[in-house]
CSV table of C-alpha atoms in Angstrom, one decimal:
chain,number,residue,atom,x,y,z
A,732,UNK,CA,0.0,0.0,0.0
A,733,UNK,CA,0.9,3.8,0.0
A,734,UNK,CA,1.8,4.4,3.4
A,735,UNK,CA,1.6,8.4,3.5
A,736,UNK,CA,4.0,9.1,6.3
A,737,UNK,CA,7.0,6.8,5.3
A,738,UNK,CA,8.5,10.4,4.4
A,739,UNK,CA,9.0,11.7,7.7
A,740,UNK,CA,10.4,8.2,9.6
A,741,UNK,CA,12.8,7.4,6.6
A,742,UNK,CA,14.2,10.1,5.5
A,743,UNK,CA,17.2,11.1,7.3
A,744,UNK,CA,18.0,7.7,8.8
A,745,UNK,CA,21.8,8.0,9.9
A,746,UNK,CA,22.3,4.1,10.1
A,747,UNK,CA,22.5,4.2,6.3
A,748,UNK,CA,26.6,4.0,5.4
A,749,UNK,CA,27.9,6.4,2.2
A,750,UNK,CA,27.3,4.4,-1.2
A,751,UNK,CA,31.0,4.0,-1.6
A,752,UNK,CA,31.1,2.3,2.1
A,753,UNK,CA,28.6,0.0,1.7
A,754,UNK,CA,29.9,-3.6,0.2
A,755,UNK,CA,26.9,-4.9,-0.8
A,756,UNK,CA,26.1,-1.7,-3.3
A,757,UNK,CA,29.5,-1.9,-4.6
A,758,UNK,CA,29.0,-5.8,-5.7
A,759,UNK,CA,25.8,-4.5,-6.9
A,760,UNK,CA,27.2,-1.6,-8.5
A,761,UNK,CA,30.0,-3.7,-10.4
A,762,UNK,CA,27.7,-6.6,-11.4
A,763,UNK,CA,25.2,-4.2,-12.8
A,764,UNK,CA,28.5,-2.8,-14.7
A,765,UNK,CA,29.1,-5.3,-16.1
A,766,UNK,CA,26.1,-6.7,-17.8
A,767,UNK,CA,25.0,-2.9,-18.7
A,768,UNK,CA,28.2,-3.1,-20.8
A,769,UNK,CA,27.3,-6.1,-22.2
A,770,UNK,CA,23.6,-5.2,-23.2
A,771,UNK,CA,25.1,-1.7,-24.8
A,772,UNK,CA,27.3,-3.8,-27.2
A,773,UNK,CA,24.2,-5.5,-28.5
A,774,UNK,CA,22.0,-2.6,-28.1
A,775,UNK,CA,23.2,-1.8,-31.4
A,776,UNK,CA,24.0,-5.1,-33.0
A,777,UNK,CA,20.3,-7.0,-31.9
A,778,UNK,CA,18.3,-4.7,-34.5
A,779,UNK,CA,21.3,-4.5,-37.0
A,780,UNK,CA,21.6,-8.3,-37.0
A,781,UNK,CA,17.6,-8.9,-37.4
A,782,UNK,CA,17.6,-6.0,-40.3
A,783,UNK,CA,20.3,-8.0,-42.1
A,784,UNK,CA,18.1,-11.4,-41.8
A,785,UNK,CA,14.8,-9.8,-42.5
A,786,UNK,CA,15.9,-7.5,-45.3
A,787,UNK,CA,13.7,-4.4,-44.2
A,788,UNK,CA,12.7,-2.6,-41.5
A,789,UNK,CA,9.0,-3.8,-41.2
A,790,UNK,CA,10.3,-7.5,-40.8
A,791,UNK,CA,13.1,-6.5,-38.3
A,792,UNK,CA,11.0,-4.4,-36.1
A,793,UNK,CA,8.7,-6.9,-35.3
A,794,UNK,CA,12.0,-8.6,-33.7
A,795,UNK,CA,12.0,-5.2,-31.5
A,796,UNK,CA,8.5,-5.5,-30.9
A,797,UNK,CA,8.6,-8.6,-29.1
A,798,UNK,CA,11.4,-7.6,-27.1
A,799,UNK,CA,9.6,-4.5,-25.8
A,800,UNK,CA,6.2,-6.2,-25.7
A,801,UNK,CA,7.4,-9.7,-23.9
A,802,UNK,CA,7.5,-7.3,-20.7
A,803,UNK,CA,3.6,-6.4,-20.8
A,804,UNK,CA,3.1,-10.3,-20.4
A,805,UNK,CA,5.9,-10.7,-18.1
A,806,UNK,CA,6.3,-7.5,-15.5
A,807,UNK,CA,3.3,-8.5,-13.2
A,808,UNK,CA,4.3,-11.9,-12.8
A,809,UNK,CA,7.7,-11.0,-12.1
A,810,UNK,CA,6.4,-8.4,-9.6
A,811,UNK,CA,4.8,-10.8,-7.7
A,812,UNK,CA,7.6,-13.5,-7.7
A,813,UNK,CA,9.7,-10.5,-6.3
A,814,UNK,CA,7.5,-9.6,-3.8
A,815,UNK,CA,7.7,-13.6,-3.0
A,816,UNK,CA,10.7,-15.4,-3.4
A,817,UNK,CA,14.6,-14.1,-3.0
A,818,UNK,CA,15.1,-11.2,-5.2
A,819,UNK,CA,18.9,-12.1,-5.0
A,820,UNK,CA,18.3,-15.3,-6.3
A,821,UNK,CA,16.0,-14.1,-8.9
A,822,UNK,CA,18.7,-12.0,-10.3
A,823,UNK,CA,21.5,-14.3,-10.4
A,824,UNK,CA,19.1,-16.7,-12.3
A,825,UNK,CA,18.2,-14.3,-14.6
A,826,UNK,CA,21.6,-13.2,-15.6
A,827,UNK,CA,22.6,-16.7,-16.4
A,828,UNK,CA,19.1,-17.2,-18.4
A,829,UNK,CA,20.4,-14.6,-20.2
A,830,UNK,CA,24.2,-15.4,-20.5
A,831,UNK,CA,22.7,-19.1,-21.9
A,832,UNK,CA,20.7,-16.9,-24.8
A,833,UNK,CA,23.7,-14.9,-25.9
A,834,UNK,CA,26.1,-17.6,-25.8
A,835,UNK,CA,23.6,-19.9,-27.9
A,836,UNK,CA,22.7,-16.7,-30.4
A,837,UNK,CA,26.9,-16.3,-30.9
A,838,UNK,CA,27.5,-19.8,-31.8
A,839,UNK,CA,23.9,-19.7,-33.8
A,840,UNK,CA,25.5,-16.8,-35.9
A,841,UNK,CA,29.0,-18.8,-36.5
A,842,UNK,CA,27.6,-22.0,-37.5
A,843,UNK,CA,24.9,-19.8,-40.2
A,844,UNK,CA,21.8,-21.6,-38.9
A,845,UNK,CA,20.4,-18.4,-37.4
A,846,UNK,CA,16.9,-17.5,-38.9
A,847,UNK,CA,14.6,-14.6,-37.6
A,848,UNK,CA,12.4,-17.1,-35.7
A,849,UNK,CA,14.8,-18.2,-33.6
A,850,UNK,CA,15.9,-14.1,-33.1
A,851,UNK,CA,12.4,-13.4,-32.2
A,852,UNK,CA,12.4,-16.4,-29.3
A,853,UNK,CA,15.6,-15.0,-28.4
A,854,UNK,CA,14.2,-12.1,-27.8
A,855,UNK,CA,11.8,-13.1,-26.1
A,856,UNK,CA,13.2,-15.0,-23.9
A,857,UNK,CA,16.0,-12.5,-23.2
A,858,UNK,CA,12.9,-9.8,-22.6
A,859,UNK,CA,10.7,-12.1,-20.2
A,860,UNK,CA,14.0,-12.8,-17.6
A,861,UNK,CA,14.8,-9.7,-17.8
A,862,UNK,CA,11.9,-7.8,-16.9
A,863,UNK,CA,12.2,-10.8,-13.7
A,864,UNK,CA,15.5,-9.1,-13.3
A,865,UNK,CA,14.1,-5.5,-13.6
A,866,UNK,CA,11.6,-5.7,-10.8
A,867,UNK,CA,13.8,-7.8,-8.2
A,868,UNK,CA,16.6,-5.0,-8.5
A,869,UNK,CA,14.3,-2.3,-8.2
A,870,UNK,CA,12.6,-3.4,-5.3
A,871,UNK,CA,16.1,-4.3,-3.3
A,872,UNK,CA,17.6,-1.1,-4.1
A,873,UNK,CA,15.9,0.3,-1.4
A,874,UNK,CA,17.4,-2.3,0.7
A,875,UNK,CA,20.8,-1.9,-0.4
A,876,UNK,CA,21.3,1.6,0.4
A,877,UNK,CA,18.0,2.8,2.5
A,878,UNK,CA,15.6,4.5,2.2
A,879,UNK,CA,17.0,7.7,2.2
A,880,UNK,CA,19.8,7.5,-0.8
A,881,UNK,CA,17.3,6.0,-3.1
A,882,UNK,CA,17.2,9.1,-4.9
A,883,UNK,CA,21.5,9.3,-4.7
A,884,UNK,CA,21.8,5.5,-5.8
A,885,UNK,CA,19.7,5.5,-8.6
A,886,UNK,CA,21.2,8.6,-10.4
A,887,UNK,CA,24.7,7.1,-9.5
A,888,UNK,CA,23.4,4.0,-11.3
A,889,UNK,CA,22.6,6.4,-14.3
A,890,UNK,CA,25.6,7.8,-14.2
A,891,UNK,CA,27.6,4.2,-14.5
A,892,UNK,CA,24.9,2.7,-16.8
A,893,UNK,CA,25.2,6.5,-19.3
A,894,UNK,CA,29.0,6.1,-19.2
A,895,UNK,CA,29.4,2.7,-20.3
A,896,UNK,CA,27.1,3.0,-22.9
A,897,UNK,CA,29.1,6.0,-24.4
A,898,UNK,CA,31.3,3.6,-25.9
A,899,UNK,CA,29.3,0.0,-25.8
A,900,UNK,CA,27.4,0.8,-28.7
A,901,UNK,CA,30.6,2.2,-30.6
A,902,UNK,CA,32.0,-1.0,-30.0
A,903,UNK,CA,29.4,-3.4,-30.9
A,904,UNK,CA,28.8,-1.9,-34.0
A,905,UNK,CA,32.6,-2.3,-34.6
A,906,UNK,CA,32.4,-5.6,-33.2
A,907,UNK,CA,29.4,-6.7,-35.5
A,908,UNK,CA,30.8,-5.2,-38.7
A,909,UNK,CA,34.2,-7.2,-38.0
A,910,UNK,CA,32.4,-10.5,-37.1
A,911,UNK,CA,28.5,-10.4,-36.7
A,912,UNK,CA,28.8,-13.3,-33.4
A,913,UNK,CA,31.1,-11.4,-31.0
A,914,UNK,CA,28.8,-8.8,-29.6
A,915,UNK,CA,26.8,-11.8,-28.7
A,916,UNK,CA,29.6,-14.1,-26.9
A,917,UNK,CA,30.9,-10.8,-25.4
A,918,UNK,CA,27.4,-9.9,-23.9
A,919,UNK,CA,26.9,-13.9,-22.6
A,920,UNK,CA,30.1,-13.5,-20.6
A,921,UNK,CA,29.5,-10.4,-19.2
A,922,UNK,CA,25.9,-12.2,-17.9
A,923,UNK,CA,28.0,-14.6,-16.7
A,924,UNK,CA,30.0,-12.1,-14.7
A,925,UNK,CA,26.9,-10.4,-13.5
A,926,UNK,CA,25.5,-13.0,-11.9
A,927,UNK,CA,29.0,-14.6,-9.8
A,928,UNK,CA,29.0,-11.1,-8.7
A,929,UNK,CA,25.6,-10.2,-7.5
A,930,UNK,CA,25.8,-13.8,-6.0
A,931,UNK,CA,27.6,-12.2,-3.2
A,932,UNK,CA,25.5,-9.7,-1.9
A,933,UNK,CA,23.9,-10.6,1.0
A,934,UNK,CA,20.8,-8.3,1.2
A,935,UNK,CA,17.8,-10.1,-0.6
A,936,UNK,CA,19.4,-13.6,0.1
A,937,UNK,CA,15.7,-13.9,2.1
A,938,UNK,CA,11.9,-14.0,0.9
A,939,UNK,CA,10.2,-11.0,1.6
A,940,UNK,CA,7.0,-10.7,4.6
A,941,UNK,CA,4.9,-11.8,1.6
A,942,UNK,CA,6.7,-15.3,1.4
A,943,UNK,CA,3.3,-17.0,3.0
A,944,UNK,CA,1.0,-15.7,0.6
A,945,UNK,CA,0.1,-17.8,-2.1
A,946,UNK,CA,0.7,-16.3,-5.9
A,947,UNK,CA,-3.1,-15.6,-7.0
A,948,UNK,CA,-3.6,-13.2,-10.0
A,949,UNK,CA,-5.1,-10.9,-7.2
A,950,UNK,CA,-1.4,-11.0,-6.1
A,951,UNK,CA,0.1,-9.8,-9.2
A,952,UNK,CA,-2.6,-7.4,-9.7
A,953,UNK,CA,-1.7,-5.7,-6.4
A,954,UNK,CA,0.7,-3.3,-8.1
A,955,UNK,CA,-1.3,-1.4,-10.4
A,956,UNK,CA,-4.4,-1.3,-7.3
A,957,UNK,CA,-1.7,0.7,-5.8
A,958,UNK,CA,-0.9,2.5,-8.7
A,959,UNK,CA,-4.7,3.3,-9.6
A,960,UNK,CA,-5.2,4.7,-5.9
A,961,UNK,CA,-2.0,7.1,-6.1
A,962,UNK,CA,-3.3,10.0,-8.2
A,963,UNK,CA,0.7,11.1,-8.4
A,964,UNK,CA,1.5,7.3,-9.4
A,965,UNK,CA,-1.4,7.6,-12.4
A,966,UNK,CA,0.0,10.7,-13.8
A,967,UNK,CA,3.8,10.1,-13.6
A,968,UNK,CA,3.1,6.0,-15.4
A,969,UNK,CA,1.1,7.9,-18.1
A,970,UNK,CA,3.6,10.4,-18.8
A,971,UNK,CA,6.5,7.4,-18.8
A,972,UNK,CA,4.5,5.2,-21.1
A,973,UNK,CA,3.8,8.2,-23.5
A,974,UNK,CA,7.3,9.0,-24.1
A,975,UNK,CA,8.5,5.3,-23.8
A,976,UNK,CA,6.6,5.3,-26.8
A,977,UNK,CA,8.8,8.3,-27.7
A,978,UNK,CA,11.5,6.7,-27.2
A,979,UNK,CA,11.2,3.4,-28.7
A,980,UNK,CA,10.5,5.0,-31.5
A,981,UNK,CA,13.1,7.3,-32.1
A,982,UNK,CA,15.6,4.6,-31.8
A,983,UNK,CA,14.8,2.1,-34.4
A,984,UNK,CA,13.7,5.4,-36.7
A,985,UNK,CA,17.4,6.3,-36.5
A,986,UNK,CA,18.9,3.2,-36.7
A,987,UNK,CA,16.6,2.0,-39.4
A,988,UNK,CA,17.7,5.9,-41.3
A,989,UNK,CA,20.8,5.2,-40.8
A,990,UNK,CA,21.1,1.5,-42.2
A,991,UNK,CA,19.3,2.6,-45.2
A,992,UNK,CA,22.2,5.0,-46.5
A,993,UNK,CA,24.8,2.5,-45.5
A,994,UNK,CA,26.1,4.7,-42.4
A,995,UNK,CA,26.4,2.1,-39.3
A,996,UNK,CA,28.7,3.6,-37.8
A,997,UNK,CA,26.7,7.1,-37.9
A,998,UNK,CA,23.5,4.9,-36.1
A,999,UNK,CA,26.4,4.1,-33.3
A,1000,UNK,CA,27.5,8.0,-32.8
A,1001,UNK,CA,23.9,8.8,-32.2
A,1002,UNK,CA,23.1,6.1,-29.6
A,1003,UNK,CA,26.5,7.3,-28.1
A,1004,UNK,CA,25.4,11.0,-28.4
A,1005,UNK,CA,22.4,9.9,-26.2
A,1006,UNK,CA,25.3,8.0,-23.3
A,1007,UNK,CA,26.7,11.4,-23.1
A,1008,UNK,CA,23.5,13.3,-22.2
A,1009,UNK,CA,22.5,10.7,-20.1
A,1010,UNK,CA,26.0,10.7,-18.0
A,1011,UNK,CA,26.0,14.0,-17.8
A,1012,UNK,CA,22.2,14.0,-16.4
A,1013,UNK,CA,23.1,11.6,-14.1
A,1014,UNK,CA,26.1,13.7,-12.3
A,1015,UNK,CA,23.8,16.7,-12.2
A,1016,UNK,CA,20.7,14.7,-11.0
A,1017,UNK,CA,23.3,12.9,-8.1
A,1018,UNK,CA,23.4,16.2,-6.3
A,1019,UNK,CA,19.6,17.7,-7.2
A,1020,UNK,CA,17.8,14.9,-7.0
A,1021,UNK,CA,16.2,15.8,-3.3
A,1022,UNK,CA,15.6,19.6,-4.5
A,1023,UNK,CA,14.3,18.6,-8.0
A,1024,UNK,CA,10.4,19.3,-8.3
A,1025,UNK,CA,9.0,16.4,-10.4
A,1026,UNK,CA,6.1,18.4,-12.3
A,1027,UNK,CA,9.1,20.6,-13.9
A,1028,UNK,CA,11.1,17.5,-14.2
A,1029,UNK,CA,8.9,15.4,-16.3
A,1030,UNK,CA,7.8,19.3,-18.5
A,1031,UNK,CA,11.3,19.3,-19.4
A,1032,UNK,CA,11.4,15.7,-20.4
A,1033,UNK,CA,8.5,16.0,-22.8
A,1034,UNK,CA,9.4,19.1,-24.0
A,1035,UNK,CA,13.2,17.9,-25.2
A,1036,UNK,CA,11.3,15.2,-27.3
A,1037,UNK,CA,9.6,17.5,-28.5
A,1038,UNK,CA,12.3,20.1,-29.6
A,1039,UNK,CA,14.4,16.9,-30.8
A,1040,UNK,CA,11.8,15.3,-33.1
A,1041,UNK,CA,11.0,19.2,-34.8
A,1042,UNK,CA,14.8,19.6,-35.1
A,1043,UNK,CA,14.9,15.7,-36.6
A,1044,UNK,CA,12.6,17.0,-39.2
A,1045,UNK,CA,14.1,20.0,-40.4
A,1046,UNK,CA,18.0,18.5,-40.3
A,1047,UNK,CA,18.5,15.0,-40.8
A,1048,UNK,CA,22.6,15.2,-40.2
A,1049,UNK,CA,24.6,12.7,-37.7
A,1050,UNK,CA,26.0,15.7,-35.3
A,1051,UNK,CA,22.6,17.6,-35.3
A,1052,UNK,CA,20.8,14.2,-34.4
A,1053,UNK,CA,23.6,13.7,-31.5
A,1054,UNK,CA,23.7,16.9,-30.0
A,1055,UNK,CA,19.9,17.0,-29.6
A,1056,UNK,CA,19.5,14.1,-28.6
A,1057,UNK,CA,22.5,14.4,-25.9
A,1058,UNK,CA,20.7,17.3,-24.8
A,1059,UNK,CA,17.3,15.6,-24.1
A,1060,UNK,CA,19.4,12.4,-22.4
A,1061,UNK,CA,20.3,14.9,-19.8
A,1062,UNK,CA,16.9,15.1,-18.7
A,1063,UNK,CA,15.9,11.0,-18.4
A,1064,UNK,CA,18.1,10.3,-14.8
A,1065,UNK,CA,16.4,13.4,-13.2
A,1066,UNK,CA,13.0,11.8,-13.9
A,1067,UNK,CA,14.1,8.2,-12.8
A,1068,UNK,CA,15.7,9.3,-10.1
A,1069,UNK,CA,12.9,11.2,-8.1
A,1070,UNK,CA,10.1,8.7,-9.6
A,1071,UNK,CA,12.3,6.1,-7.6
A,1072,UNK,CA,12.8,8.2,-4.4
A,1073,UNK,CA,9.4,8.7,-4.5
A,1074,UNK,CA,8.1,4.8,-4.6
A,1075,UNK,CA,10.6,3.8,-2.0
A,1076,UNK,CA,9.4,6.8,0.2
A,1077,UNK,CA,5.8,5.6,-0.5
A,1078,UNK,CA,5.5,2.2,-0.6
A,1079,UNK,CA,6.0,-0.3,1.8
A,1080,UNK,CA,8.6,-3.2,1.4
A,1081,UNK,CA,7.0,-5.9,0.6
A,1082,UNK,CA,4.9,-4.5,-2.4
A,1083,UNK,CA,7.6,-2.4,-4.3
A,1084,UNK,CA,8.6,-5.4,-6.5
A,1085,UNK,CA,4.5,-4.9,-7.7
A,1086,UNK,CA,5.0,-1.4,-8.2
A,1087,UNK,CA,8.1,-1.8,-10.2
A,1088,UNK,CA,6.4,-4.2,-11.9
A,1089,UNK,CA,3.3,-1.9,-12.8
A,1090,UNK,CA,5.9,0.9,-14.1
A,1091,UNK,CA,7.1,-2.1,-16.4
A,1092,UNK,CA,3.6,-3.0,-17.6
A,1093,UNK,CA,3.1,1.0,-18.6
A,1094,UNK,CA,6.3,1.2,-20.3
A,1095,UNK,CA,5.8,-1.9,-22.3
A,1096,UNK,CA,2.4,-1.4,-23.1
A,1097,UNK,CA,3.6,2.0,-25.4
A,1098,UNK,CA,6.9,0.6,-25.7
A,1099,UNK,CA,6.5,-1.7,-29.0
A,1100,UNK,CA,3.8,0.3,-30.6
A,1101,UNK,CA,6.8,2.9,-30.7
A,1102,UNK,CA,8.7,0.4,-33.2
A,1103,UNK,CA,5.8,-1.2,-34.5
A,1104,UNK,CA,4.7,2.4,-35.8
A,1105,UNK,CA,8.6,3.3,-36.7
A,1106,UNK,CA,8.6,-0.3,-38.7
A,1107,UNK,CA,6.0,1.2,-40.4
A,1108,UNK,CA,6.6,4.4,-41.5
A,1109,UNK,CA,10.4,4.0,-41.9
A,1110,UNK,CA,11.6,3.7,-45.2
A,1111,UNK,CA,13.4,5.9,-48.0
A,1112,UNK,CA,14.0,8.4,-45.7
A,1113,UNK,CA,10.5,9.0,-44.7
A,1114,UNK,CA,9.9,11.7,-42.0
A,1115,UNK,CA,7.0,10.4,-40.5
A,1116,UNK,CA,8.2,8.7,-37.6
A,1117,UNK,CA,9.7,12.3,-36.3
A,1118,UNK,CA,6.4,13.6,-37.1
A,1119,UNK,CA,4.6,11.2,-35.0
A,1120,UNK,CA,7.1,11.5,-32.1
A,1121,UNK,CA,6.6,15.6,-31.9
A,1122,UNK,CA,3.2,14.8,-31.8
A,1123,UNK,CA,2.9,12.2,-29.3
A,1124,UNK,CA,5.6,14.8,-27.2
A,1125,UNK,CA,3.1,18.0,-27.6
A,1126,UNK,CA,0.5,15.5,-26.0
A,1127,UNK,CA,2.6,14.1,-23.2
A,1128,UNK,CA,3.0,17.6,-22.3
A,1129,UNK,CA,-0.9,19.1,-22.1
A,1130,UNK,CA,-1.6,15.5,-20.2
A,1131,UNK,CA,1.1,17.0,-17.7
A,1132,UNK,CA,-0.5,20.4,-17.4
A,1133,UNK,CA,-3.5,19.4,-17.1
A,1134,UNK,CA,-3.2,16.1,-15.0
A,1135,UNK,CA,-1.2,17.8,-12.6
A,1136,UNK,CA,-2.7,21.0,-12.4
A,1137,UNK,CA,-4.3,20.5,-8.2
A,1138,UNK,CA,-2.2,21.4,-5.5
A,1139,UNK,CA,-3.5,18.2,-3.8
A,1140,UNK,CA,-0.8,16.1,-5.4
A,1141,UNK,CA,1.8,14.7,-3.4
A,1142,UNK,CA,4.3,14.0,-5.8
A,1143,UNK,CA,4.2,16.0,-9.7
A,1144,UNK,CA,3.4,19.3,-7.4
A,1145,UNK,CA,6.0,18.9,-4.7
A,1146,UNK,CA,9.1,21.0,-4.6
């Protein structure tokens, strides 16, 4: 449930060590590092790999589809398994689900037996244990650090995730070009190395107070009862699934504009471009994110997509795409971070895994529409999709300013 005074008793809780002198964050920290740099070198390399198999855009985003839209199946069950069993153990077995995908896609690739059937059940597969993943380290964070540096830990974790992905991408297009299987074997390694690492950390090692409750759908359905009694919640999952569609949809309409004219590398330098904003957010956000107010937060997200698909539209160059899209990236770890604070601040324990898991379902549900409509509308150079995105931006914006207009709200109105 919402519990409406978890503010005032958590936080300033002095038992909580600094970030960089608590052991378990820092095994946390370094396993996340590694599979984050993992994941970039494929970020790149999954859609480039299913574009040269399917032989056009349409085919190959349907391959991106299924890895966004796996999660709407997937995040309230995983919720509810993370509000259940070990989250520890949940991520170390996802990470080697995971490193057992990659390593069988690599070896698929180098004995030429890979077809875009068994890309899509990779995908899949990859996108169902990972959204597992996704709401077990979400709700431990809190766990990890306190209460109190929720906000601080998950812009640091922006910070490391916005770094390495400055050069991931880089490299697994370089990777891909040079042989089209190592971006794969290197990402099932680092999988493998994620999971010996966060096998360490002893917070989560335990099931949560809701270990005695048997898994109903009721149970699963717990997060998004929260969610639809949290006016703040409502707005702010809205707003995120508006411009994960956004999002989604900006990234297979580059990469697919790029692959087109033959420019990889240019596709790479973009994504990159995005790292940089992203890092840069993330320092910034590290140090504001207890003075931020949210309303002006998530304005300021919107508006950047907006701004960046109008400037897509009139100038269509690689440095004019990556400056404006480093720009908006600067934006994205502010809005994590105090949506986070605010959740752990709110909610009690043993439900955050259901509340992470009803952010997932409101991503994913915009999420693979967003490459869907990109699949469609890409295509000899077509502007649409940056059409579309300015539009669906200008909306995200009025639903903002209007939905959080009432100085009742707790969270998109507080300073």
């Amino acid at each position: 449930m919402v519990d409406s005074g978890a503010r005032g008793r958590t936080a300033g809780s002095p038992a909580d060590p600094p970030l960089h002198r608590n052991p378990d964050y820092r095994r946390y920290w370094v396993a996340r590092a590694a599979a984050v740099f993992g994941s970039q070198v494929t970020y790149i390399s999954f859609p480039l790999l299913a574009l040269t198999i399917a032989e056009s855009p349409l085919g190959a985003s349907f391959v991106t589809v299924i890895t966004y839209g796996v999660p709407f199946l997937a995040s309230l069950p995983a919720g509810a398994l993370a509000d259940h069993f070990s989250r520890r153990r949940i991520m170390v077995l996802a990470d080697l689900a995971n490193a057992a995908i990659y390593l069988a896609l690599g070896v698929a690739i180098m004995a030429g037996s890979l077809s875009i059937e068994l890309l899509a059940f990779a995908a899949a597969a990859v996108a169902a244990s990972s959204a597992a993943y996704l709401s077990a380290s979400t709700a431990l964070l809190p766990s990890l650090v306190g209460v109190s540096k929720v906000r601080r830990a998950a812009s640091v974790n922006d910070s490391r995730d916005f770094a390495i992905a400055l050069v991931g991408p880089i490299v697994g297009a370089g990777l891909f070009l040079y042989r089209p299987e190592l971006p794969f074997l290197a990402n099932g390694g680092a999988f493998l190395l994620s999971g010996a690492v966060i096998s360490t950390v002893r917070a989560g090692r335990g099931r949560t107070s809701q270990a005695g409750e048997r898994l109903r759908l009721r149970t699963a359905l717990r997060g998004l009862q929260i969610v639809g009694r949290d006016r703040s919640l409502r707005v702010a999952l809205m707003a995120l699934s508006l411009l994960s569609f956004v999002l989604t949809m900006n990234f297979f309409s580059v990469v697919a504009y790029f692959e087109t004219r033959g420019e990889t590398i240019g596709a790479g330098i973009v994504v990159a471009a995005q790292a940089l904003g992203g890092l840069l957010g993330g320092l910034l956000a590290a140090g504001l994110s207890t003075r931020l107010n949210p309303r002006v937060v998530y304005l300021a997200q919107a508006s950047m997509w907006l701004i960046t698909s109008v400037t897509m539209i009139l100038h269509q160059q690689v440095w004019t795409m990556a400056i404006v899209l480093c720009l908006t990236w600067m934006v994205t770890p502010s809005m994590r971070a105090v949506y986070q604070g605010y959740v752990a601040e709110a909610v009690v324990e043993e439900e955050r895994g259901r509340v992470a898991s009803a952010a997932q379902l409101a991503t994913s549900t915009m999420s693979p529409l967003g490459v869907l409509v990109a699949g469609i509308l890409s295509g000899d150079g077509s502007l649409a999709p940056f059409w579309t995105m300015a539009g669906v931006a200008g909306a995200t914006i009025m639903l903002l300013l209007v939905g959080t207009s009432r100085r009742r709200d707790r969270f998109l109105e507080a300073a």
